[in-house]
Amino acid sequence: SDGGVTGPRRFLARCAGSVQWHFRSAPVGVWAPLAFVTLLSFASRFYRLSEPPHVCWDETHFGKMGSYYINRTFFFDVHPPLGKMLIGLAGYLSGYDGTFPFQKPGDRYEHHNYIGMRGFCAFLGSCLVPFAYLTVLELSKSLSAALLAASILIFDTGCITLSQYILLDPILMFFLMGAVLSMVKYNSYADRPFSAPWWFWLSLTGVNLAGAIGVKFVGLFVVLLVGLNTVYDLWELLGDLSLSLVTLGKHLLARVFCLILLPLALYTAQFAVHFAVLNKSGPGDGFFSSAFQSRLIGNNLHNVSVPEHLAYGSVITMKNLRMAGGYLHSHWHLYPEGVGARQQQVTAYLHKDLNNLWVIKKHDSNTDHLDPSHYVEFVRHGDVIRLEHKETSRNLHSHQHEAPMTRKHFQVTGYGINGTGDANDFWRIEVVGMKAGKRIKVLRSQIRLTHLATGCILGSSGKTLPKWGWEQVEVTCTPYVKETPNALWNVEDHINPKLPNISLDVLKPSFPEILLESHMVMIRGNSGLKPKENEVTSKPWHWPINYQGLRFSGVNETDFRVYLLGNPVVWWLNLVTIGLYLLMATCAIVAMKRGVQLTAELKELSEVLLHSGGKIMLGWLLHYLPFFMMGRVLYFHHYFPAMLFSSMLTGITWDTLLKFCAGCLSCSLGRRVYTYGTLALMLLIVYSFYLFHPLSYGMVGPMASDPNSPMAGLRWLESWEF
């Protein structure tokens, strides 16, 4: 007898053993499917890995950066270093010598060994499937849910494409999914706190968090997910009155150590390795301060000796602190008619040049301070000075004429003859964070020049002047007093024969200083990313609907064409599932709120839906919604971390729905409905992959509009460009 239990309760009560699995004591039947999906995942990612044998899409960036690590050449990128370091390490270990230039997409690799770097990314991309399988299995205790989630990722054309090239995305997603799996696993040992497995998974969560942030800053989203999960855990423990305050303190300290201190230490160590390896001057020098550049072998500031403190009569160059801000520069050319006053141009120039040299003088004196009969007088914070251009003998000057490019800023010019000008040539020199009367240091002091007559501040706008300004960077005097890098300068070259030279080694920044500077430069670079000409960008609302893909390779019929696009059936199934999950979760919450009596089996099903599915839903929201608030340029591939969560949610949601529907039927019929429903979903996913697999593995020949094309009839949206 069922004791009066009807509908879904009867099915779950009598048939639960056939559909419910407990992972901790899992039978061999759970591990055999794991081996099978892992094998399929590796086969799908490594199939035709060497094709096409030329640079595809962003391989031109990340392959080149791998080469920089092999050659120890310093470069700048908007992302933290771990992903590029691992690509470089994979190339080095596989025999790549770092000599391929990676100049542009389409360049053939010829004899260069690129397979090691692609293979490394494909390996990490292949691991996403077993990670998802184990995560869903742990959360749902359902083999079918785990297999469904794994099938979605195995047969998604987008995930395959993104895993087969030298990119940061598979590395990021590897650490992201590793963090989620580790978090779920240490939660499963909540009944055995401080045991060896509990410590192992908690520590591994921290390691994966450091890895995720170390590849891209969007790794912070999974940090937030783990953080919210930890807060929830601690809140639950606080309500357990059987635990002493000492035990609660141990729980708190364990999480602080493993989830905060350990990731921070590992993240910092990544930068220590990054700076130690990249010790040669390279294309990234100009993005960093002069003090930073003095560390790099081959840079003109490396092992140089200069006077430490500024003095009157010194010949100097001044570098703007904004990213690629350039040196304060002037030349004989005048501003053209109609552009402010027709006086000598003052610009910011990105390269070393004799026209970058200025002589620092007192505002009320034209004395030659280099005369041996004159004593050395140091420039101090708060002094009023005059800067005379060495080549043209004109003074740095500003007035209330409008700047050539930036509205409401004042024009900066070179004015006067042989150092004789007017009161608009006077500037107050100040150092950020320094008290009046203190000396000013070469390289280290951040200088602000305030125009005495107007109160405006000298700065670089970052805007490129037209051809009359030789396409150099505009220098203006801004009346808006802001503590921005645009308005700050440092002294780089310093020539004064009356002063003793000191080695720049003394002035080299410490590790915390270069760590902080590198982060400031990365953050500014990220916020300043703009789309290149003819580049396909997208908006976040495009992504879940698979509105538009990205060309990885080829355009014409004769080209080997690869197109990054999600498997449409998979992506639209994921999208429908998000709505379905919200509906089912709402029904479950309302039922419990109304006091509906549920059997133990139905309660367990609701727990899986709300608690386990809720964690995955939260992960999707955290990895998707923030992009709506980002000001930087966005691309389709930014959605793939969120897509991992929506795929896992699809497995859990449909498995729960099928169990509930099957429960409304007799045991044997319910079992068939559950089994055939799951199989139907998997077959639909596999068949859709069969239709769309040429997008990942390459197309040659007729376009999709031609009936003879393998993609004929499959261009379901006009926005798909294959």
Tab-separated table of N, CA and C in Angstrom, residues 309-310 378-381 431 434-435 437-441 445:
chain	number	residue	atom	x	y	z
A	309	HIS	N	67.710	65.243	-7.125
A	309	HIS	CA	66.748	66.313	-6.857
A	309	HIS	C	66.842	67.412	-7.916
A	310	LEU	N	65.672	67.979	-8.250
A	310	LEU	CA	65.622	69.051	-9.253
A	310	LEU	C	66.280	70.324	-8.720
A	378	PHE	N	67.942	74.349	-5.142
A	378	PHE	CA	67.008	73.281	-5.482
A	378	PHE	C	65.589	73.815	-5.676
A	379	VAL	N	64.862	73.176	-6.573
A	379	VAL	CA	63.441	73.488	-6.768
A	379	VAL	C	62.657	72.780	-5.673
A	380	ARG	N	61.719	73.527	-5.072
A	380	ARG	CA	60.963	72.956	-3.960
A	380	ARG	C	59.465	73.026	-4.229
A	381	HIS	N	58.728	72.141	-3.540
A	381	HIS	CA	57.268	72.100	-3.652
A	381	HIS	C	56.679	73.480	-3.358
A	431	VAL	N	53.957	68.912	-5.755
A	431	VAL	CA	54.102	67.455	-5.764
A	431	VAL	C	52.960	66.848	-4.961
A	434	MET	N	53.018	66.070	-0.937
A	434	MET	CA	54.233	66.619	-0.331
A	434	MET	C	53.922	67.954	0.354
A	435	LYS	N	54.688	68.255	1.404
A	435	LYS	CA	54.531	69.520	2.115
A	435	LYS	C	55.391	70.598	1.468
A	437	GLY	N	58.066	73.352	0.600
A	437	GLY	CA	59.480	73.483	0.902
A	437	GLY	C	60.290	72.224	0.692
A	438	LYS	N	59.648	71.085	0.429
A	438	LYS	CA	60.377	69.832	0.232
A	438	LYS	C	60.956	69.770	-1.179
A	439	ARG	N	62.107	69.125	-1.318
A	439	ARG	CA	62.742	68.971	-2.631
A	439	ARG	C	61.937	68.025	-3.528
A	440	ILE	N	62.150	68.152	-4.830
A	440	ILE	CA	61.405	67.358	-5.814
A	440	ILE	C	62.333	66.321	-6.422
A	441	LYS	N	61.896	65.050	-6.410
A	441	LYS	CA	62.734	63.949	-6.870
A	441	LYS	C	62.493	63.638	-8.348
A	445	SER	N	58.646	61.690	-7.921
A	445	SER	CA	57.667	62.723	-7.564
A	445	SER	C	56.635	62.904	-8.674
